[in-house]
Amino acid sequence: MSAQRLDGSSSPGHVVALEDLVRSLPDLRILVPGPVPHQPIRWVHVSELTDPTPYLRGQELLLSAGVHLPKSATATEEYVARLTRAGVIGLGFGVDPVYRKVPPRLVAACRANRLLLVEVPPSVPFVAISEAHVRALEEARVTAAESSARAQRTIVRAAARPDPLQAVVSAVSSHLRASTVLEDPQEGSRWSTGPAVPAVEQAISQLLAKGQERLSIRVHEPGGHVVAQLLDVGARPMVLAVGSPAPLPPGTGNLVNIAASVVSLVAGHVSTARLGALAEAVTRAATGSDQASLEGSVAQALRRGTGERWRVLACAPGRGPTRADDLQRWRDHVAVSVRTVLRLDDGDSVVALIPERAAPERIAKDLASGSDVVGLSDPCPWQDLPAATRQARRRLAAARVEGAPGPRVRDLIDREAAEGFAEAVLGPVLDRPEHEAAALLATARAWLAHGGNWDRTAAALGVHRNTVRNRLAKVAALVGRDLQEPRLRVDLWLALEWYDAAGEESAGWAILGSNSIARVAAILDRRRQQAPDLR
């Protein structure tokens, strides 16, 4: 049993056997077959020395025209025996330059020493064999690279499935046609595919033994071939091992490295067992369990105690992303900063549930210092999270209006007045079919964010500028006012901000009658007097 890093250097990534050369050079004739079918040829070498073995490394196909071939049968047998001991795969003997046919004594010596013997006719120069070998190596290299790329894509796709670790194990096993085991002793979990291979269990035990310093183990023994790697996933050890009674394919070490990296990414932040418990909790809530039952399941999944106090953080970019990939990069940035799996990507904002002990105020401050806009709720028990979410959304909307990012922003206007105002302004638009209303609102939002510039709005939305003009003309017609009016632009912007903050809280938006609109306008005027900044 040997141990080493799995960098793929200990085994060739691609091989060429004699049949590959014979396929491209059919004039070659095998006189004595080798002892191992399909044995790979590492290199093709030409030598007329009586003893070329000091210049060989093994696994060569040696080519000779017999210029210094020993004359006696005994000496010829000794010559062939030396080649066999040096690890030469076979001997290609060129006829006609010196011998018109392969000497019988050489055939007998190769047969006695079980050394492959190939007759090379005059029509096949030695350089043609070398060229054919290089071409076959290149073809094998390309084939191996394509196979590795396919395997990598399969493994990455497997990591996105509902049970990612089992899917990765199954993908590795299918590609290598070998048994695969992933062991997580700390969580008491195991994922496996294929029949048990005793050498695999032995390798796993050795890598998990206390005090051992090996990162990997390779086993190449009759009836048991194993490649196993130790993973350090969040300070807990895991082992990924593949094994088979037959020799493993070339490149196994590289594939195990790829799979190990994917496993580390999947299992590094939250263990699969805990993610499974969380998924179970969410499913239980979706199928009708009460709030208390969900709290207990989440507490178990995240290793938190029941009765924990939570805060809801709503966050949006300070400057609206102009492209979808910019928005995704911003979401990734927030995910790294918040570090919680209880997170929702909600359009151009993110809502996260953060335990009070995880210092949510510091997280909010860090996000705000990076120019993000933040709304942070007050601490609350689990059952009050819906109200805390509404509070965080209102504070985010207020922070956007005020233009001062940070969790200190308080509500700037009464909720009912804000919702009524948004309903009055946006109602005719929201009465349109859902997909049309969404497109109109998104266009209006982007147009206002880009200062009324048609071209920048079109670029941000990925549509033609005429599409922007047509949509905004439709908005103007629905609300019955000219979008060039500064007051309408302000009203439209405020309505969109409050609609975004509160839209999730209601099943739909009812259009208010004229009396209600007048009442909301009066409330709004009073609030403007109390908060001059809103004028």
XYZ file of C-alpha atoms in Angstrom:
535
model
C 0.000 0.000 0.000
C 1.431 3.385 -0.972
C 0.459 6.928 -0.002
C 0.968 10.143 -1.955
C -0.785 13.328 -3.088
C -3.365 12.758 -5.760
C -1.895 15.060 -8.392
C -2.224 12.617 -11.257
C 1.533 12.474 -11.815
C 1.955 8.887 -10.727
C -0.090 7.429 -13.548
C -0.340 8.405 -17.206
C -3.372 10.373 -18.228
C -3.533 8.538 -21.562
C -1.972 5.394 -23.043
C -1.205 3.879 -26.442
C -1.142 0.125 -26.951
C 0.333 -1.906 -29.807
C -3.067 -2.365 -31.434
C -3.253 1.431 -31.868
C -0.043 1.319 -33.911
C -1.119 -1.725 -35.895
C -4.405 0.013 -36.686
C -2.557 2.923 -38.323
C 0.241 0.745 -39.797
C -1.428 -2.487 -40.930
C 1.795 -3.824 -42.542
C 3.219 -4.536 -39.098
C 3.024 -8.246 -38.246
C 2.989 -9.656 -34.714
C 5.211 -12.754 -34.539
C 5.138 -13.280 -30.754
C 2.291 -11.772 -28.719
C 3.106 -10.139 -25.392
C 2.050 -11.637 -22.051
C -0.363 -8.764 -21.229
C -3.004 -7.784 -23.804
C -3.382 -4.044 -24.460
C -0.234 -3.226 -22.471
C 0.541 0.481 -22.961
C 3.653 1.598 -24.865
C 5.179 4.624 -23.193
C 7.693 5.411 -25.924
C 9.207 4.152 -29.200
C 13.015 3.960 -29.273
C 15.565 2.901 -31.936
C 18.851 1.269 -30.900
C 21.401 -1.053 -32.534
C 23.500 -1.431 -29.384
C 24.321 -4.906 -28.159
C 23.084 -3.796 -24.733
C 20.773 -0.741 -24.915
C 19.278 -1.288 -21.443
C 21.339 1.461 -19.662
C 19.555 3.980 -21.890
C 16.015 2.726 -21.351
C 13.384 3.548 -18.702
C 10.861 0.771 -19.315
C 7.629 0.385 -21.289
C 9.395 1.106 -24.598
C 8.855 -0.524 -27.959
C 12.465 -1.027 -29.063
C 13.173 -0.923 -32.816
C 16.241 -2.640 -34.328
C 17.412 -3.847 -37.730
C 19.700 -6.426 -36.084
C 22.968 -4.680 -37.029
C 24.648 -6.066 -33.900
C 22.267 -8.910 -33.148
C 24.247 -11.757 -31.511
C 25.032 -14.601 -33.883
C 24.463 -17.514 -31.493
C 21.165 -18.658 -30.042
C 22.553 -18.441 -26.490
C 23.771 -14.869 -26.904
C 20.495 -13.902 -28.572
C 18.552 -15.357 -25.671
C 20.694 -13.333 -23.242
C 20.061 -10.164 -25.311
C 16.291 -10.664 -25.159
C 16.392 -11.525 -21.441
C 18.178 -8.210 -20.744
C 15.465 -6.320 -22.602
C 12.769 -8.124 -20.617
C 14.434 -7.303 -17.280
C 14.688 -3.630 -18.335
C 10.918 -3.489 -18.765
C 10.856 -3.258 -22.558
C 7.310 -3.863 -23.852
C 8.358 -5.374 -27.158
C 10.883 -5.548 -29.954
C 10.191 -4.332 -33.488
C 12.608 -6.021 -35.893
C 13.167 -4.392 -39.293
C 13.829 -6.842 -42.111
C 15.795 -6.400 -45.338
C 18.571 -3.959 -44.345
C 20.553 -6.758 -42.627
C 18.252 -9.784 -42.476
C 15.729 -10.701 -45.164
C 13.494 -12.221 -42.504
C 13.371 -12.293 -38.731
C 15.987 -14.806 -37.488
C 14.405 -17.936 -35.992
C 16.738 -17.721 -32.991
C 15.275 -14.275 -32.164
C 11.732 -15.600 -32.468
C 12.568 -18.491 -30.145
C 14.259 -16.169 -27.613
C 11.275 -13.783 -27.546
C 8.856 -16.678 -27.139
C 10.946 -18.103 -24.269
C 11.064 -14.730 -22.496
C 7.454 -13.810 -23.375
C 8.596 -10.617 -25.101
C 6.389 -9.078 -27.796
C 8.028 -9.392 -31.239
C 6.814 -7.397 -34.246
C 8.083 -7.754 -37.798
C 8.630 -4.384 -39.476
C 8.645 -4.718 -43.295
C 10.691 -2.442 -45.600
C 7.536 -0.519 -46.445
C 7.372 0.826 -42.887
C 10.378 2.959 -41.901
C 11.128 3.203 -38.198
C 10.290 6.922 -38.182
C 6.747 6.060 -39.345
C 6.260 3.986 -36.192
C 7.494 6.875 -34.017
C 5.175 9.289 -35.814
C 2.218 6.924 -35.458
C 2.933 6.605 -31.742
C 3.025 10.383 -31.284
C -0.241 10.776 -33.232
C -1.888 8.072 -31.148
C -0.655 9.728 -27.945
C -2.139 13.045 -29.037
C -5.459 11.418 -29.936
C -5.488 9.628 -26.583
C -4.657 12.892 -24.805
C -7.543 14.709 -26.507
C -9.904 11.829 -25.774
C -8.820 11.793 -22.126
C -9.270 15.575 -21.855
C -12.759 15.375 -23.354
C -13.661 12.514 -21.028
C -12.340 14.455 -18.029
C -14.310 17.547 -19.062
C -17.490 15.491 -19.413
C -16.906 13.932 -16.018
C -16.299 17.331 -14.452
C -19.510 18.748 -15.942
C -21.422 15.693 -14.727
C -20.033 16.065 -11.199
C -20.795 19.798 -11.054
C -24.347 19.210 -12.304
C -24.752 16.438 -9.735
C -23.857 18.911 -6.974
C -26.952 20.944 -7.879
C -29.351 18.045 -7.297
C -31.525 17.721 -4.177
C -29.149 15.187 -2.560
C -25.842 16.615 -3.828
C -23.311 14.401 -2.055
C -24.990 11.143 -3.064
C -25.359 12.510 -6.604
C -21.629 13.341 -6.760
C -20.695 9.888 -5.455
C -22.938 8.257 -8.048
C -21.482 10.397 -10.851
C -17.897 9.424 -9.928
C -18.836 5.763 -9.687
C -20.580 5.822 -13.060
C -17.670 7.496 -14.840
C -14.964 5.272 -13.365
C -17.124 2.124 -13.241
C -15.874 1.618 -9.709
C -17.329 1.542 -6.202
C -17.285 4.977 -4.555
C -17.615 5.899 -0.874
C -17.807 9.295 0.870
C -17.415 9.024 4.647
C -18.263 11.811 7.125
C -17.487 10.350 10.579
C -18.284 13.522 12.511
C -21.832 13.706 11.149
C -22.124 9.916 11.138
C -23.029 9.941 7.442
C -21.954 7.770 4.525
C -22.765 7.958 0.827
C -21.788 4.988 -1.348
C -22.432 3.350 -4.700
C -21.369 -0.078 -5.945
C -20.382 -3.337 -4.227
C -18.181 -3.228 -1.140
C -14.425 -3.401 -1.754
C -12.478 -4.443 1.388
C -9.446 -2.398 0.358
C -11.632 0.734 0.292
C -12.704 0.234 3.908
C -9.097 -0.332 4.918
C -7.960 2.871 3.178
C -10.729 4.923 4.808
C -9.832 3.586 8.261
C -6.170 4.430 7.747
C -6.850 8.000 6.584
C -9.184 8.644 9.537
C -6.813 7.123 12.113
C -5.616 9.559 14.769
C -2.090 10.859 14.374
C -1.670 9.897 10.726
C -0.430 12.663 8.386
C -1.203 11.226 4.980
C -3.468 13.131 2.625
C -4.180 10.213 0.320
C -3.698 6.503 -0.186
C -3.276 4.476 -3.364
C -3.666 0.713 -3.333
C -2.566 -1.399 -6.311
C -2.796 -5.030 -5.304
C -4.245 -8.130 -6.988
C -8.010 -7.981 -6.511
C -8.019 -4.530 -4.927
C -7.226 -1.136 -6.487
C -8.120 1.999 -4.513
C -7.595 5.754 -4.674
C -8.652 7.549 -1.478
C -8.302 11.196 -0.459
C -8.696 12.935 2.900
C -10.814 16.112 2.842
C -10.744 18.903 5.417
C -14.262 20.326 5.325
C -14.769 23.085 7.849
C -12.272 21.543 10.299
C -13.964 18.145 10.101
C -12.378 15.237 8.210
C -14.103 13.421 5.366
C -12.783 10.720 3.032
C -13.604 10.159 -0.623
C -12.515 6.756 -1.959
C -12.984 4.789 -5.168
C -12.082 1.132 -5.548
C -12.374 -1.844 -7.858
C -11.049 -5.408 -8.131
C -9.698 -4.426 -11.574
C -7.128 -1.664 -12.225
C -8.657 1.804 -12.126
C -8.683 3.837 -15.352
C -5.932 6.400 -16.027
C -6.711 9.838 -14.602
C -8.601 8.448 -11.606
C -6.563 10.626 -9.240
C -7.455 13.787 -11.152
C -11.139 12.908 -11.142
C -11.057 12.219 -7.409
C -9.434 15.645 -6.926
C -12.258 17.311 -8.873
C -14.941 15.441 -6.941
C -13.208 16.252 -3.636
C -13.247 19.974 -4.473
C -16.956 19.846 -5.286
C -17.715 17.899 -2.097
C -15.768 20.458 -0.042
C -17.786 23.308 -1.561
C -21.110 21.566 -1.005
C -20.415 20.363 2.527
C -18.166 23.201 3.693
C -20.709 25.795 4.804
C -23.476 23.645 6.260
C -23.371 19.882 6.405
C -25.684 17.958 4.124
C -27.398 16.424 7.158
C -28.252 19.874 8.500
C -29.354 21.089 5.075
C -31.565 18.019 4.868
C -33.113 18.872 8.236
C -33.679 22.438 7.082
C -35.318 21.253 3.868
C -37.536 18.982 5.941
C -38.497 21.925 8.132
C -39.413 24.118 5.195
C -41.398 21.302 3.594
C -43.225 20.740 6.860
C -44.158 24.417 7.011
C -45.303 24.421 3.386
C -47.583 21.465 4.015
C -49.362 23.115 6.924
C -47.317 22.703 10.126
C -47.628 25.461 12.678
C -45.007 28.120 13.409
C -43.774 26.424 16.604
C -43.082 23.156 14.788
C -41.082 25.017 12.124
C -39.041 26.819 14.764
C -38.028 23.531 16.390
C -36.975 21.989 13.093
C -34.933 25.026 12.065
C -33.294 25.164 15.494
C -32.285 21.517 15.139
C -31.020 22.024 11.579
C -28.903 25.061 12.488
C -27.908 23.777 15.921
C -29.669 26.635 17.660
C -31.827 26.495 20.738
C -35.548 27.224 20.598
C -36.387 30.651 22.018
C -33.534 32.271 20.060
C -34.177 35.918 19.167
C -33.893 36.822 15.487
C -33.526 39.915 13.344
C -34.535 40.368 9.731
C -32.128 42.187 7.432
C -33.337 43.593 4.099
C -30.583 44.841 1.829
C -30.383 46.432 -1.630
C -27.480 47.799 -3.694
C -26.870 51.518 -3.218
C -26.613 51.944 -6.961
C -28.891 49.766 -9.031
C -27.001 47.081 -11.005
C -27.174 47.754 -14.738
C -26.920 44.103 -15.798
C -28.101 40.726 -14.535
C -24.530 39.513 -13.879
C -23.855 42.664 -11.810
C -26.918 41.857 -9.693
C -25.735 38.263 -9.233
C -22.270 39.429 -8.147
C -23.896 41.748 -5.622
C -26.034 38.883 -4.278
C -22.920 36.722 -3.928
C -21.257 39.570 -2.023
C -24.229 39.783 0.365
C -24.259 35.990 0.823
C -20.608 36.075 1.916
C -21.230 38.998 4.276
C -24.404 37.632 5.890
C -23.379 33.928 6.068
C -26.791 32.417 6.642
C -28.702 29.826 4.651
C -31.968 31.515 5.684
C -31.736 34.006 2.855
C -34.100 35.021 0.054
C -33.105 36.733 -3.216
C -36.096 39.006 -3.737
C -35.770 40.841 -7.041
C -33.154 43.563 -6.592
C -32.954 43.028 -2.821
C -32.021 40.283 -0.366
C -33.884 39.362 2.831
C -32.037 37.325 5.465
C -32.939 35.888 8.886
C -30.061 36.355 11.327
C -29.857 35.017 14.899
C -29.310 37.799 17.421
C -26.102 36.152 18.651
C -24.607 36.422 15.132
C -24.163 40.211 15.545
C -26.658 41.400 12.904
C -25.979 45.067 13.710
C -22.317 44.624 12.782
C -23.313 42.834 9.563
C -25.721 45.658 8.685
C -23.070 48.278 9.458
C -20.507 46.513 7.249
C -22.974 46.319 4.365
C -23.971 49.968 4.779
C -20.319 51.064 4.833
C -19.940 49.406 1.437
C -22.696 51.694 0.011
C -25.452 49.066 0.274
C -28.866 50.203 1.530
C -29.990 48.315 4.618
C -33.107 47.894 6.705
C -32.752 45.956 9.983
C -35.662 44.889 12.166
C -35.776 44.929 15.950
C -34.962 41.616 17.734
C -37.938 39.275 17.955
C -38.847 35.642 18.710
C -39.383 33.211 15.856
C -43.168 33.577 15.765
C -42.884 37.358 15.202
C -40.677 37.066 12.115
C -43.473 37.999 9.653
C -43.952 41.354 11.416
C -40.165 41.815 11.659
C -39.871 41.189 7.918
C -42.398 43.924 7.198
C -40.491 46.221 9.533
C -37.161 45.497 7.793
C -38.712 46.087 4.369
C -40.203 49.416 5.509
C -36.865 50.522 6.888
C -35.148 49.514 3.657
C -37.681 51.545 1.671
C -37.220 54.487 4.036
C -33.433 54.247 3.672
C -33.791 54.296 -0.103
C -36.031 57.404 0.066
C -33.860 59.222 2.569
C -30.663 58.330 0.734
C -28.795 57.512 3.945
C -27.951 53.796 3.956
C -27.924 52.104 7.322
C -30.100 50.303 9.835
C -30.825 53.515 11.860
C -33.422 54.786 9.365
C -36.954 54.784 10.849
C -40.297 54.819 9.086
C -40.812 58.192 7.438
C -44.513 57.884 6.686
C -47.535 56.039 7.930
C -47.840 52.601 6.363
C -51.508 52.975 5.406
C -50.879 56.353 3.819
C -47.900 54.984 1.880
C -49.805 51.976 0.597
C -52.828 54.082 -0.281
C -50.677 56.559 -2.166
C -48.959 53.739 -4.099
C -52.328 52.184 -4.923
C -53.690 55.492 -6.176
C -50.697 56.135 -8.459
C -50.014 52.605 -9.683
C -53.494 51.109 -9.614
C -54.285 51.526 -13.339
C -50.965 49.895 -14.220
C -51.443 47.037 -11.775
C -54.876 46.361 -13.269
C -53.167 45.160 -16.442
C -52.277 41.431 -16.866
C -49.522 40.394 -14.457
C -46.708 40.004 -16.997
C -47.566 43.319 -18.676
C -47.775 45.159 -15.354
C -44.393 43.746 -14.283
C -42.745 44.917 -17.533
C -44.273 48.403 -17.256
C -43.225 48.835 -13.618
C -39.686 47.540 -14.275
C -39.316 49.981 -17.184
C -40.596 52.925 -15.148
C -38.286 51.989 -12.290
C -35.217 51.768 -14.555
C -36.149 54.980 -16.422
C -36.354 56.948 -13.168
C -33.115 55.370 -11.882
C -31.294 56.532 -15.032
C -32.556 60.089 -14.903
C -35.024 59.707 -17.749
C -32.319 58.683 -20.237
C -33.834 56.405 -22.920
C -30.593 54.784 -24.085
C -29.229 53.944 -20.632
C -32.618 52.576 -19.600
C -32.756 50.370 -22.703
C -29.200 49.107 -22.049
C -30.018 48.302 -18.406
C -33.138 46.350 -19.390
C -31.581 44.722 -22.451
C -34.331 45.997 -24.787
C -34.557 48.441 -27.687
C -34.986 52.145 -26.853
C -38.276 52.157 -28.792
C -39.557 49.447 -26.436
C -38.762 51.767 -23.516
C -40.617 54.655 -25.219
C -43.667 52.503 -25.952
C -43.867 51.121 -22.403
C -43.544 54.566 -20.807
C -46.171 55.952 -23.157
C -48.447 53.144 -21.953
C -47.709 54.059 -18.307
C -48.494 57.728 -19.005
C -51.753 56.799 -20.704
C -52.799 54.536 -17.821
C -52.076 57.067 -15.059
C -53.487 59.882 -17.206
C -50.562 62.268 -16.700
C -47.483 63.478 -18.562
C -44.313 61.731 -17.384
C -42.324 64.892 -18.152
C -43.998 66.588 -15.171
C -41.437 66.700 -12.303
C -44.180 66.155 -9.701
C -45.421 63.015 -11.430
C -41.879 61.659 -11.586
C -41.510 62.187 -7.821
C -44.921 60.622 -7.115
C -44.190 57.696 -9.415
C -40.797 57.073 -7.793
C -42.206 57.185 -4.243
C -45.106 54.948 -5.247
C -42.716 52.389 -6.715
C -40.520 52.438 -3.591
C -43.467 51.876 -1.249
C -45.011 49.311 -3.550
C -41.716 47.331 -3.525
C -41.525 47.496 0.285
C -45.089 46.400 0.933
C -46.047 44.453 -2.172
C -45.169 41.079 -0.627
C -47.522 41.704 2.288
C -50.762 41.806 0.324
C -52.331 39.326 -2.074
C -53.309 42.120 -4.471
C -53.762 45.865 -4.822
C -57.280 47.253 -4.740
C -58.037 50.489 -6.561
C -59.360 53.100 -4.135
C -62.314 55.327 -4.927
C -62.045 59.092 -5.277
C -63.044 59.733 -1.661
C -60.360 57.380 -0.383
C -57.813 59.013 -2.657
C -58.708 62.389 -1.244
C -58.335 61.016 2.291
C -54.905 59.537 1.499
C -53.839 62.811 -0.146
C -54.796 64.695 2.986
C -52.830 62.277 5.183
C -49.861 62.553 2.838
C -49.968 66.374 2.939
C -49.924 66.332 6.734
C -46.931 63.957 6.700
C -45.117 66.249 4.272
C -45.605 69.124 6.678
C -44.141 67.005 9.499
C -41.240 65.821 7.317
C -40.191 68.769 5.102
C -37.594 66.596 3.351
C -40.456 64.869 1.526
C -41.654 68.050 -0.174
